[in-house]
Amino acid sequence: MTILFVCTGNTCRSPMAAALMALELDKRGVQDIIIENAGLSAYGEPAAPNAISVIDELDQRSAETLGRHRSHNITEEQLINADIIAVMSDAHAGAAIRRGADPKKVHILSTKNESGITDPFGGDIDTYRETRDRLIEAVGALADDIL
């Protein structure tokens, strides 16, 4: 199984979600799921420093991996090969579908209190912590659904 996390610039939410899903699956002893991430409008940028910092608060190894990340655009191959395309908003879902994603594969990440995950880009460290915590809840719920 392959899970593809998608956001806009691929510097904050989708790489954080991928790191958090890897931690969640590791905690559950699941090792046979491939986790990828991509953006809809990415330009080879590094992960946001605050994204790295808030992941580091949980797991240094994941933060080091995130520190090597460079944003990249979603590919047609990723859309075809992914079993689940986890997006951050309705707009991302629509964009992925317009680019060829099977609508049945598209899943908007959500928490109990909100549909979608807001973009922390440009926010302070507390904004990134809030996003991280919403992502933890959302990827946990996704893991519950697929396992």
XYZ file of C-alpha atoms in Angstrom, residues 3 5 16-27 33 35 109 135 138-144 146:
26
model
C -0.135 6.666 0.947
C 0.238 13.172 1.272
C 5.027 16.785 8.284
C 2.085 14.430 7.686
C 4.384 11.890 6.044
C 6.804 12.034 8.989
C 3.958 11.717 11.478
C 2.387 8.801 9.605
C 5.745 7.021 9.602
C 5.905 7.463 13.381
C 2.296 6.282 13.761
C 2.859 3.170 11.671
C 6.116 2.432 13.487
C 4.275 2.700 16.813
C 3.209 0.809 3.806
C 4.631 6.904 2.490
C -7.384 14.796 6.342
C -1.935 16.265 11.791
C -5.710 13.199 11.440
C -3.030 10.649 10.523
C -3.989 8.575 13.544
C -7.589 8.488 12.311
C -6.390 7.603 8.798
C -4.246 4.796 10.211
C -7.288 3.516 12.129
C -6.751 1.584 6.832
